[in-house]
CSV table of C-alpha atoms in Angstrom, one decimal:
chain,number,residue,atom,x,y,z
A,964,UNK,CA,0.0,0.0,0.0
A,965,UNK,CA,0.9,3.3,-1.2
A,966,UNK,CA,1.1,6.7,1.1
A,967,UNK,CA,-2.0,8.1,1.1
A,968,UNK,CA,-3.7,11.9,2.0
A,969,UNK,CA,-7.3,11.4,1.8
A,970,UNK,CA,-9.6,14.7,2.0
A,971,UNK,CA,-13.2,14.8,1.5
A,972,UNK,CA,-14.9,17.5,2.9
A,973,UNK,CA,-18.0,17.7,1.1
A,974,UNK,CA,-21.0,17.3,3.5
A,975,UNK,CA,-23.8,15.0,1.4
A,976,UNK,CA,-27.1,15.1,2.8
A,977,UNK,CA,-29.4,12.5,1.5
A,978,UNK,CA,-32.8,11.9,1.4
A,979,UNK,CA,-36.4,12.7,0.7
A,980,UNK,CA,-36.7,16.6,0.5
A,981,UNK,CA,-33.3,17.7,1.3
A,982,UNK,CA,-33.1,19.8,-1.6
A,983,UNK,CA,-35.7,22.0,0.1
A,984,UNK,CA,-33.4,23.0,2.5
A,985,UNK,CA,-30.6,24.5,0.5
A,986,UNK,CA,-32.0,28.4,1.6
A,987,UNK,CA,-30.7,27.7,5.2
A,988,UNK,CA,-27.5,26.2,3.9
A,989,UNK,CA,-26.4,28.6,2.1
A,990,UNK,CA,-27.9,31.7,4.5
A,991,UNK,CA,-24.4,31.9,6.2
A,992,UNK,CA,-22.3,31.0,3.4
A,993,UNK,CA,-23.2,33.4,0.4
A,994,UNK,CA,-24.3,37.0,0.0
A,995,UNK,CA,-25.7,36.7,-4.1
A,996,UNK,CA,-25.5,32.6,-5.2
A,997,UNK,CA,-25.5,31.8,-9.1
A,998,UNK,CA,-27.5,29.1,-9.7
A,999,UNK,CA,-26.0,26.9,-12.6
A,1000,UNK,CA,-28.3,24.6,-14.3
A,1001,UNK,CA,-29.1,22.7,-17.9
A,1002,UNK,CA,-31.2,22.6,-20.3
A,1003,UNK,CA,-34.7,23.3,-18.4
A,1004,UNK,CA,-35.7,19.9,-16.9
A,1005,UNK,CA,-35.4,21.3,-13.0
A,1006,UNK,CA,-37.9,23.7,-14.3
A,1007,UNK,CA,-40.2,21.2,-15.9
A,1008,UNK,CA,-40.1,18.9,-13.2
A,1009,UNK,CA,-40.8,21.7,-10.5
A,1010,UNK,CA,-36.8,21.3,-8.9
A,1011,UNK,CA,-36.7,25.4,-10.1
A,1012,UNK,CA,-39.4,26.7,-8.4
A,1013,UNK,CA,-38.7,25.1,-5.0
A,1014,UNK,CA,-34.9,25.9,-5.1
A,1015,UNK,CA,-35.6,29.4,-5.3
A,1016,UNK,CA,-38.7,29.4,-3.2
A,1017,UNK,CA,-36.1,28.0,-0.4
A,1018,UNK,CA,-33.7,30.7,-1.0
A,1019,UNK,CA,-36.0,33.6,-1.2
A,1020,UNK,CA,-37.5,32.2,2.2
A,1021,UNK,CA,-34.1,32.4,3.5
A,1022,UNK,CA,-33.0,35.6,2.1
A,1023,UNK,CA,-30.4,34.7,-0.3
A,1024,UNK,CA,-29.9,36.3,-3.6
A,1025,UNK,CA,-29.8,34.6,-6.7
A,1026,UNK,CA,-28.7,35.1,-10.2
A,1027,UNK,CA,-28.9,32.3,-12.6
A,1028,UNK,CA,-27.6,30.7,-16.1
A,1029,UNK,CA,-28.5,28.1,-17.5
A,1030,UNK,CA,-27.6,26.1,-21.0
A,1031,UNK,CA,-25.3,23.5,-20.1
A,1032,UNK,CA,-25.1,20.8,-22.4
A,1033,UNK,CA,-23.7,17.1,-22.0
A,1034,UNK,CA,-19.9,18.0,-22.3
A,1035,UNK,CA,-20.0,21.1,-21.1
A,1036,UNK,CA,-18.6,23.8,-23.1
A,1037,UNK,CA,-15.8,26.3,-22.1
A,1038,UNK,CA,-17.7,29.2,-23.9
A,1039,UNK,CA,-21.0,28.7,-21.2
A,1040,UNK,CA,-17.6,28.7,-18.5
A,1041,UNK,CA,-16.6,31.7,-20.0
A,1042,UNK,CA,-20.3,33.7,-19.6
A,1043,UNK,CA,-20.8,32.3,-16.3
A,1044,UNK,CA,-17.1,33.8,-15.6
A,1045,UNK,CA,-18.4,37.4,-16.5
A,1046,UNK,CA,-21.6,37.1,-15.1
A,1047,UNK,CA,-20.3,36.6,-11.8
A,1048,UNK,CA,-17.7,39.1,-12.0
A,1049,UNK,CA,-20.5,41.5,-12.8
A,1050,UNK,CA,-23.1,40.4,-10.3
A,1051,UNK,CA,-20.5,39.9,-7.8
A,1052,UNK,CA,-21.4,36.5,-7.2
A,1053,UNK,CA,-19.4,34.9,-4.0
A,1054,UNK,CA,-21.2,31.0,-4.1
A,1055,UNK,CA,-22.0,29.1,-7.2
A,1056,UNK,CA,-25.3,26.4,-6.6
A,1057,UNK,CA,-25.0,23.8,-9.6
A,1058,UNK,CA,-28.4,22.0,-9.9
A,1059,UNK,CA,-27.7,18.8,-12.2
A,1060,UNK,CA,-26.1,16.5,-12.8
A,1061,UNK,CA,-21.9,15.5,-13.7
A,1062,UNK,CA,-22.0,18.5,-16.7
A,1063,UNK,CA,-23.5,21.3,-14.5
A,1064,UNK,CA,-20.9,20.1,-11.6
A,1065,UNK,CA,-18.1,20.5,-14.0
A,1066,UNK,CA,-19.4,23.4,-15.9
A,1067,UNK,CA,-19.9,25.3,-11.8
A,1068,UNK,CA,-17.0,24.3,-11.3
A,1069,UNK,CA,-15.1,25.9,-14.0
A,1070,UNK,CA,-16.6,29.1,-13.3
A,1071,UNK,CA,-15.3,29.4,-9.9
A,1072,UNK,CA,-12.0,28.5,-11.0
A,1073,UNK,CA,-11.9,31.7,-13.4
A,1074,UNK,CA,-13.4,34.1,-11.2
A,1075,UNK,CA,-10.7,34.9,-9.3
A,1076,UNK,CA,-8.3,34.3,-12.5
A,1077,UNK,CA,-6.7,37.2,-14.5
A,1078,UNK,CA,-6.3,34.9,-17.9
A,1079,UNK,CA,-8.7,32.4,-19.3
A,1080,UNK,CA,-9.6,29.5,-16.8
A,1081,UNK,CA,-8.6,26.9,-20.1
A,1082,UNK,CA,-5.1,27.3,-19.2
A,1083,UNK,CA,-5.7,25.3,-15.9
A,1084,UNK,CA,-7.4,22.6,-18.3
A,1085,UNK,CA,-4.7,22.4,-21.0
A,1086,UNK,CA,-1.1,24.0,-18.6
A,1087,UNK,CA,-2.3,22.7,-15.2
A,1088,UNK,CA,-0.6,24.7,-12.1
A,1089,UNK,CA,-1.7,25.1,-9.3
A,1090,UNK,CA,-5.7,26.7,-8.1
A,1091,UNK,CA,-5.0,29.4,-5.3
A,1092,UNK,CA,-8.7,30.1,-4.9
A,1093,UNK,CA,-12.0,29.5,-6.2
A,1094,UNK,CA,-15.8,30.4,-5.7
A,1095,UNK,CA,-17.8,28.0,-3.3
A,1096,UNK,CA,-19.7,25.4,-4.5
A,1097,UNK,CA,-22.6,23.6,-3.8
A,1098,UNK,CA,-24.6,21.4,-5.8
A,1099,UNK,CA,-28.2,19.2,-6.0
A,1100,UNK,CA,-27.8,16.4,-7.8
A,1101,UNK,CA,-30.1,15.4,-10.7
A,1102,UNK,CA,-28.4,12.8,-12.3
A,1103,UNK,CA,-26.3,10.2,-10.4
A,1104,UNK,CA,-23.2,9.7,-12.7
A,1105,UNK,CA,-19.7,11.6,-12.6
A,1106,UNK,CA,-19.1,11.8,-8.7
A,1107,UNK,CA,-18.4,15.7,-9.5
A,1108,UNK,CA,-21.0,16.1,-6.4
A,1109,UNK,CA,-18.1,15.1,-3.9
A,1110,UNK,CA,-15.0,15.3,-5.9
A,1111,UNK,CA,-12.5,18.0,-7.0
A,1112,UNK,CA,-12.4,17.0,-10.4
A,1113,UNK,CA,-14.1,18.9,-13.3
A,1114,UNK,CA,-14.0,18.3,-17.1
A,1115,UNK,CA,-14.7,20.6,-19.9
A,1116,UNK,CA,-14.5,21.1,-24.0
A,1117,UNK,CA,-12.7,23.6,-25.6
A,1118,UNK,CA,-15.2,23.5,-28.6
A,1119,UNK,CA,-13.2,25.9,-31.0
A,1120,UNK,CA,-10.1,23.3,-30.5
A,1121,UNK,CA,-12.4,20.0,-30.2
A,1122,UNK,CA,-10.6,19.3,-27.0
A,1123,UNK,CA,-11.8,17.8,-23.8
A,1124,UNK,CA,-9.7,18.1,-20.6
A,1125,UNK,CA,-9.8,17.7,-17.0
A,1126,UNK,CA,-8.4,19.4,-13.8
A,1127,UNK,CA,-8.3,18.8,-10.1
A,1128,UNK,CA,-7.7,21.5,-7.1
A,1129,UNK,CA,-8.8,20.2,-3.4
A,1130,UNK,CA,-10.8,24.0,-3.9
A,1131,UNK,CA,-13.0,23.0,-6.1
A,1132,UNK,CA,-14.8,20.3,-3.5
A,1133,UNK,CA,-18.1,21.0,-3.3
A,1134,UNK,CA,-18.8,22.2,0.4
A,1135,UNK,CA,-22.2,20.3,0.6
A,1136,UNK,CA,-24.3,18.4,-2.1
A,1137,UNK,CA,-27.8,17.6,-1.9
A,1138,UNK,CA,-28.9,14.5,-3.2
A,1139,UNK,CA,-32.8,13.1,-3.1
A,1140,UNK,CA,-33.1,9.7,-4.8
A,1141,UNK,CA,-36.7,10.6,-6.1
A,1142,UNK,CA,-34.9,13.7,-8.2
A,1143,UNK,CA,-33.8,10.7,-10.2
A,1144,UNK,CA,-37.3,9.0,-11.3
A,1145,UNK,CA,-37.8,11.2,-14.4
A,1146,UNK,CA,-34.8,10.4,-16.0
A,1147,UNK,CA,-34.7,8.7,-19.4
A,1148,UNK,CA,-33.3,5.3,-19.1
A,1149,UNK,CA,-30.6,5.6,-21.4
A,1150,UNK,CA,-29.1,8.5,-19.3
A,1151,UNK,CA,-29.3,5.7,-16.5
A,1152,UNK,CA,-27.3,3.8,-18.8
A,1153,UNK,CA,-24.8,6.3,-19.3
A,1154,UNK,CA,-25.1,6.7,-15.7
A,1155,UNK,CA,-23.6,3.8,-14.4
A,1156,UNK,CA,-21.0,2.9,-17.2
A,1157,UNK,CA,-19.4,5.9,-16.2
A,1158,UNK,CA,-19.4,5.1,-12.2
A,1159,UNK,CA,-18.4,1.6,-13.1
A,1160,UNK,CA,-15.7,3.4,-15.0
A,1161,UNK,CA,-14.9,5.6,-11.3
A,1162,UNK,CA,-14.2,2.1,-10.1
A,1163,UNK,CA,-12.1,0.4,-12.8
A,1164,UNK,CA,-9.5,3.6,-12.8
A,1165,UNK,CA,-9.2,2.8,-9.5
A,1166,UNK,CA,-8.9,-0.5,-9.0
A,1167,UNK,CA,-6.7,-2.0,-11.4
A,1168,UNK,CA,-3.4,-1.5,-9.9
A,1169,UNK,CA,-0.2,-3.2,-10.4
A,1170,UNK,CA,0.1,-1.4,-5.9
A,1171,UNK,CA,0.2,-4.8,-4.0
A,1172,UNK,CA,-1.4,-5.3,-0.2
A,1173,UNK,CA,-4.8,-3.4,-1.3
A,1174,UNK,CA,-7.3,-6.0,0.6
A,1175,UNK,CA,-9.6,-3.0,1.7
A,1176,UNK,CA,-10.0,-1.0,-1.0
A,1177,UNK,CA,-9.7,-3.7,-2.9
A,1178,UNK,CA,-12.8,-5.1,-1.5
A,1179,UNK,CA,-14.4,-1.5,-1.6
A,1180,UNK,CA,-13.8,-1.4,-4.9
A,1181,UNK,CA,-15.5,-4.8,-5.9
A,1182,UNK,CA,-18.5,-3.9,-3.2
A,1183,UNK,CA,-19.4,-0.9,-5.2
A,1184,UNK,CA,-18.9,-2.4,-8.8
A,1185,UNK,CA,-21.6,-5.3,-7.8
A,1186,UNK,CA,-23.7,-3.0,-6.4
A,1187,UNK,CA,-23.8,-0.6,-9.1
A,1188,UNK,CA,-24.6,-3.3,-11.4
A,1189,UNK,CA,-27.3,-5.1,-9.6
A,1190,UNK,CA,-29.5,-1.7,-8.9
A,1191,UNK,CA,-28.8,-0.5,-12.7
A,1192,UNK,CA,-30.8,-3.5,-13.4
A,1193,UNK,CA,-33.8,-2.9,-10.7
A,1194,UNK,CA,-34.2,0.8,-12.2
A,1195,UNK,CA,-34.3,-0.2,-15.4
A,1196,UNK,CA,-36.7,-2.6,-14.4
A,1197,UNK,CA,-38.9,0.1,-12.4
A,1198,UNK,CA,-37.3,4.0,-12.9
A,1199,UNK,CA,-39.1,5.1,-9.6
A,1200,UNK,CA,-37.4,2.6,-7.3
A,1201,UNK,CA,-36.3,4.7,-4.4
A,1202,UNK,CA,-34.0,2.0,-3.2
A,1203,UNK,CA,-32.6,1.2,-6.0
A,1204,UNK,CA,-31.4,4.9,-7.1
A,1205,UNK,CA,-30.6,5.2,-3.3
A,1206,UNK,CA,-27.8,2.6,-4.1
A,1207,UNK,CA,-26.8,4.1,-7.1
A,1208,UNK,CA,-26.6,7.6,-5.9
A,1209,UNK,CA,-24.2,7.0,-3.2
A,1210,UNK,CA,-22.5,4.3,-5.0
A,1211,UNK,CA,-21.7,6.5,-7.6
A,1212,UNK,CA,-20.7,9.4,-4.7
A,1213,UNK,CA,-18.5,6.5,-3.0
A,1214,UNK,CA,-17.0,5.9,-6.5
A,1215,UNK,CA,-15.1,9.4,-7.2
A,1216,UNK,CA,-14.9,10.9,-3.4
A,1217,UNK,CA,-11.0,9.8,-3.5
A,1218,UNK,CA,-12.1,6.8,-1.3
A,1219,UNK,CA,-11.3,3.9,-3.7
A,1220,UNK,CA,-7.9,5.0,-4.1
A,1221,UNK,CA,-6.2,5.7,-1.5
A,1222,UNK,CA,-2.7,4.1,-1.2
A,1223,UNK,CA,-3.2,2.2,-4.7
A,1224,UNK,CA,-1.2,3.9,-8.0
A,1225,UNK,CA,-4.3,4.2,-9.9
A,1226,UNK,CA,-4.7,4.6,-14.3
A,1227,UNK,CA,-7.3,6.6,-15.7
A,1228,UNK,CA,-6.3,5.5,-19.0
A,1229,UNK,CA,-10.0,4.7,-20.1
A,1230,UNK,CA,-11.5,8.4,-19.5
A,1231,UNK,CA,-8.2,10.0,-21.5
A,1232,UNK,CA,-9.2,7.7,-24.5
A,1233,UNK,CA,-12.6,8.7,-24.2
A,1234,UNK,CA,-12.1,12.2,-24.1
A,1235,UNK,CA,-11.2,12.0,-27.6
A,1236,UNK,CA,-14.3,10.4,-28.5
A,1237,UNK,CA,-16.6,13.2,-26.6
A,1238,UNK,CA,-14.6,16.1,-27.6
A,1239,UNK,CA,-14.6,15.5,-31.3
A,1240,UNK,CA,-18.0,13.5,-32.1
A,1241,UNK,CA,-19.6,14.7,-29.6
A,1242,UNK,CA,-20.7,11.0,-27.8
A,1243,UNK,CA,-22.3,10.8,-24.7
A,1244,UNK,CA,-19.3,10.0,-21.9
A,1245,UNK,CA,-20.7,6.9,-20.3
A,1246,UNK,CA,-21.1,5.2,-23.9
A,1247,UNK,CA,-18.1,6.2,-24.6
A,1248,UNK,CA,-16.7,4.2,-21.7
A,1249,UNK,CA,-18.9,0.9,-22.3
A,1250,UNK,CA,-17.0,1.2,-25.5
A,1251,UNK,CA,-13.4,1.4,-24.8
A,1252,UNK,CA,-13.5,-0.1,-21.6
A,1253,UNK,CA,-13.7,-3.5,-22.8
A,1254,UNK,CA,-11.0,-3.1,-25.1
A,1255,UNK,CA,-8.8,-1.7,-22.9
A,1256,UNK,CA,-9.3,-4.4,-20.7
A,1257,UNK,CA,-8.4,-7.3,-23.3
A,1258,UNK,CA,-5.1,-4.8,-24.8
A,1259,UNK,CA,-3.8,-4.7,-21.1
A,1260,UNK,CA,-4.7,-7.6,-18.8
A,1261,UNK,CA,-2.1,-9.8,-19.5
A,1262,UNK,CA,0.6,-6.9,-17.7
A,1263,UNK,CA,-1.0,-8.5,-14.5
A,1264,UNK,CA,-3.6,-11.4,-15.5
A,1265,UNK,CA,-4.3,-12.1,-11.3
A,1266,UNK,CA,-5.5,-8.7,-11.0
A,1267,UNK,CA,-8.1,-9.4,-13.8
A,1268,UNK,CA,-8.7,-13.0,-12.6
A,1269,UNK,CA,-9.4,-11.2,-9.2
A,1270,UNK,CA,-12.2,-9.2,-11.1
A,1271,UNK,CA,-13.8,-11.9,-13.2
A,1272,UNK,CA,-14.1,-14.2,-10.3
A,1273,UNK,CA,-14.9,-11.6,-7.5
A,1274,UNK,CA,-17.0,-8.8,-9.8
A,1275,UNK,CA,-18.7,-10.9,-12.4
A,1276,UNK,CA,-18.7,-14.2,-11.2
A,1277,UNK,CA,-17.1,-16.4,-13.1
A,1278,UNK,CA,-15.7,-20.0,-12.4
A,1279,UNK,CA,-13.4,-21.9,-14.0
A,1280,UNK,CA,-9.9,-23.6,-13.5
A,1281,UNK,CA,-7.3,-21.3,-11.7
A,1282,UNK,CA,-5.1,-23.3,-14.1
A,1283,UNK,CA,-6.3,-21.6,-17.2
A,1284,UNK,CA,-6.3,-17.9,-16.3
A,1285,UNK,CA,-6.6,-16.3,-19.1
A,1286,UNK,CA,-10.5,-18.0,-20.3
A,1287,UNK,CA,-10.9,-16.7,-16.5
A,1288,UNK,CA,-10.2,-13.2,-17.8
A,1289,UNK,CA,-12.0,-13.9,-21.0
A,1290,UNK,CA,-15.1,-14.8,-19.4
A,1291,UNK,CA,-14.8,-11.8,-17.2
A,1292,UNK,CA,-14.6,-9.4,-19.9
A,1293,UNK,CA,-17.5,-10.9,-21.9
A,1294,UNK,CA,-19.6,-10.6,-19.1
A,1295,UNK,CA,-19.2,-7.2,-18.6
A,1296,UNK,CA,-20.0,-6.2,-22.4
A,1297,UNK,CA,-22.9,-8.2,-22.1
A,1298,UNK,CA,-24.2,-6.2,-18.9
A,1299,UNK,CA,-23.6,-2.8,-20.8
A,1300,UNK,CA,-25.3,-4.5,-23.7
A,1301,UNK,CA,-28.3,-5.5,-21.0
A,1302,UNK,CA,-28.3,-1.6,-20.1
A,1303,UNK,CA,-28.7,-0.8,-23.8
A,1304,UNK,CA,-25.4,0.8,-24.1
A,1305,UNK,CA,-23.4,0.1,-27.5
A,1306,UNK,CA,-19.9,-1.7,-27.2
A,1307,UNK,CA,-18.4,-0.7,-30.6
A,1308,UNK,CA,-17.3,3.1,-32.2
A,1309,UNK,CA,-19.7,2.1,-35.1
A,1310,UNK,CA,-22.5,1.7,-32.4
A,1311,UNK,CA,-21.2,5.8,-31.2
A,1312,UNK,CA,-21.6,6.5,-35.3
A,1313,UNK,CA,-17.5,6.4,-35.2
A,1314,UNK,CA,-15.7,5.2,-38.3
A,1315,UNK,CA,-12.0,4.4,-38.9
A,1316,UNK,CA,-11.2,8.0,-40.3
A,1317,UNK,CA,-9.9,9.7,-37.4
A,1318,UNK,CA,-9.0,6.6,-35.1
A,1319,UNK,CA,-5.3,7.7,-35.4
A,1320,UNK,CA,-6.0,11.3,-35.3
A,1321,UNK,CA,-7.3,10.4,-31.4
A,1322,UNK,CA,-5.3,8.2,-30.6
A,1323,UNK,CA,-2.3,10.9,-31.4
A,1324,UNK,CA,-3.9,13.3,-29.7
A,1325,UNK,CA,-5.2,11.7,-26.5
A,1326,UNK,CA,-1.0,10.6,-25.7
A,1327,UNK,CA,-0.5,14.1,-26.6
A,1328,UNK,CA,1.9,12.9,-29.5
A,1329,UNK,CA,0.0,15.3,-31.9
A,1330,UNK,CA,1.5,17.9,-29.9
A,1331,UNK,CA,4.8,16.7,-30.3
A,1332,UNK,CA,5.0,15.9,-26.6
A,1333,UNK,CA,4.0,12.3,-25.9
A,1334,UNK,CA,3.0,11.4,-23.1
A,1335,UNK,CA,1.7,7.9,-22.3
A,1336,UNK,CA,-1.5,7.2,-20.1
A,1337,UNK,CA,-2.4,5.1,-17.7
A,1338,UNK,CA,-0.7,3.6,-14.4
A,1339,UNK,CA,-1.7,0.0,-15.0
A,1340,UNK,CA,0.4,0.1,-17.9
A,1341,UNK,CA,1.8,2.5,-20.4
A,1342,UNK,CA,0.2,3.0,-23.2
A,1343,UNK,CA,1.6,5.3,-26.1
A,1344,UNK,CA,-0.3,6.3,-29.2
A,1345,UNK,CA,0.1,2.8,-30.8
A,1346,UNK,CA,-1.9,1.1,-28.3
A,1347,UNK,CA,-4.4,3.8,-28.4
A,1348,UNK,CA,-5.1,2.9,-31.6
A,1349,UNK,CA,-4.6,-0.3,-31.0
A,1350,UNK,CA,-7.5,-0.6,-28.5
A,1351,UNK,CA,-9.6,1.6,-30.7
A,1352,UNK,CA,-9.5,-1.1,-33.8
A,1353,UNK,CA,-10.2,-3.7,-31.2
A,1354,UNK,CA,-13.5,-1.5,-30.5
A,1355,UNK,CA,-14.7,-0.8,-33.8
């Protein structure tokens, strides 16, 4: 096991009507709050009018934007930016789900920022301070809610990056399981590939003496799986989106990785695929996931055996590993295929024309200054596009 410094402040408060208490929250936290949001549904479904009718009761003011899309876009970053600055805005309140988290979050990284907030996406450096943020959750998916993660395309460059500052926590998220009923049940879909995906980046490690999160790691993976398959079955199971909601918090608070080197391979490749065609993120992931899994497992085939036995349940001689691992693998693509989502690029409405083109860019190779992802093991442009034609 690896040194660790875990840090997870964010305060989740969960349950039936806990988003109506968001006034008092943020009474002695903000002076004027932004509240960040989509494409309309929270004011569709009602979510709108009791948000503000909480923070009016409270005394808080409120300015709002709205008009995130799935891959949030830098130029929505950049309005929200200016509208702050104008309004002189001092708490951002994303109500959403993973886009609206990451869009929020972006904001409060530029408000305080002489230049343009991309050059923390595509430099890095380090985030001296930020805006607050708070969010109610909509969609149970990215684990933005409790993370310090955020993700956003530069659509003028068809890039898609990510960034990470302890600052950009969220210092409390709201999340009410029956804010989940009215979602479509491919966004469920999308949903848990990508928590699933949370997981995988975490847990396949070449770090030895993991037991714990180890076991963490496979706890959440099964349970993930077995309540995507009750709310598919019934979309207003409380239970069931009870499981997935804090499942998919568990999944990207930092918990599951503590002391283990971790990969993150999957999401880089990925990235690619959202930033330039535009595909939802969690097909994206049922996608390459698979693929990455076959173009790397042999680097440590007991850590895969470990999944396909413990995860997905498969049996088999211990003397014949490797139809361990491939029984494994094919069991997970037939899950995602269970949950409707597609397995191949030509499912995503991907051909073979710019498979190199990613592949070149995600290593950073395009750039002239390769750099090879994952922890789990190395992979330079050639595999990229290796595990690409394997998904195709």
């Amino acid at each position: 096991m690896l040194n660790f410094d875990f840090y997870a402040p964010t305060r989740i408060l969960f349950g039936k009507d806990t988003e109506r208490e968001v006034g008092a929250l943020l009474k002695p936290r903000a002076k004027k709050v932004l509240i960040h949001y989509g494409g309309g549904s929270i004011k569709r479904s009602g979510l709108y009018d009791t948000v503000t009718a909480s923070l009016k009761s409270a005394g808080v003011a409120f300015v709002e934007l709205g008009g995130v899309m799935p891959n949030p876009r830098l130029s929505l970053a950049h309005e929200g930016i200016d509208l702050c600055k104008r309004e002189n805005v001092d708490f951002i309140l994303a109500v959403g789900g993973g886009s609206v988290i990451d869009s929020a979050k972006a904001i409060a990284m530029g408000v305080y920022y002489d230049g343009d907030v991309w050059d923390f996406y595509e430099k890095g450096g380090s985030l001296e301070r930020a805006v607050p943020v708070a969010t109610i959750l909509t969609i149970p998916a990215a684990g933005s809610e409790s993370s310090g993660d955020t993700v956003i395309t530069n659509e003028e460059k068809a890039l898609k990056y990510g960034y990470g500052s302890p600052h950009l926590r969220p210092v409390f998220s709201i999340m009410n399981p029956e804010l989940f009923f009215s979602l479509p049940k491919e966004q469920l879909a999308y949903g848990v590939a990508d928590m699933m995906s949370h997981v995988f980046e975490r847990y396949f490690t070449q770090t030895t003496h993991t037991d714990l999160t180890d076991g963490l790691c496979e706890a959440t993976l099964k349970t993930l799986m077995k309540n995507a398959l009750l709310a598919k079955e019934n979309m207003t199971d409380y239970n069931a989106w009870s499981e997935l909601g804090f499942a998919g918090t568990v999944a990207h608070n930092g918990l599951l990785g503590m002391g283990r080197e971790q990969d993150w391979a999957c999401h880089d490749i990925e990235h690619e695929l959202s930033a330039i065609y535009d595909v939802p993120h969690g097909g994206g992931l049922a996608v390459v996931t698979p693929g990455w899994m076959q173009h790397v497992y042999q680097e440590n085939i007991n850590m895969f055996v470990q999944f396909a036995v413990n995860v997905m349940g498969v049996e088999g001689s211990f003397r014949d590993p490797d139809a361990i691992v491939q029984e494994g693998i094919l069991r997970l693509r037939e899950f995602f295929i269970k949950m409707g989502l597609p397995t191949t690029l030509s499912e995503l409405g991907i051909g073979e024309d710019r498979l190199e083109e990613m592949a070149q860019k995600a290593t950073k190779a395009a750039f002239g200054k390769e750099s090879p992802l994952g922890g789990f093991k190395k992979l330079y442009w050639q595999d990229v596009l290796a595990i690409y034609e394997l998904v195709k």
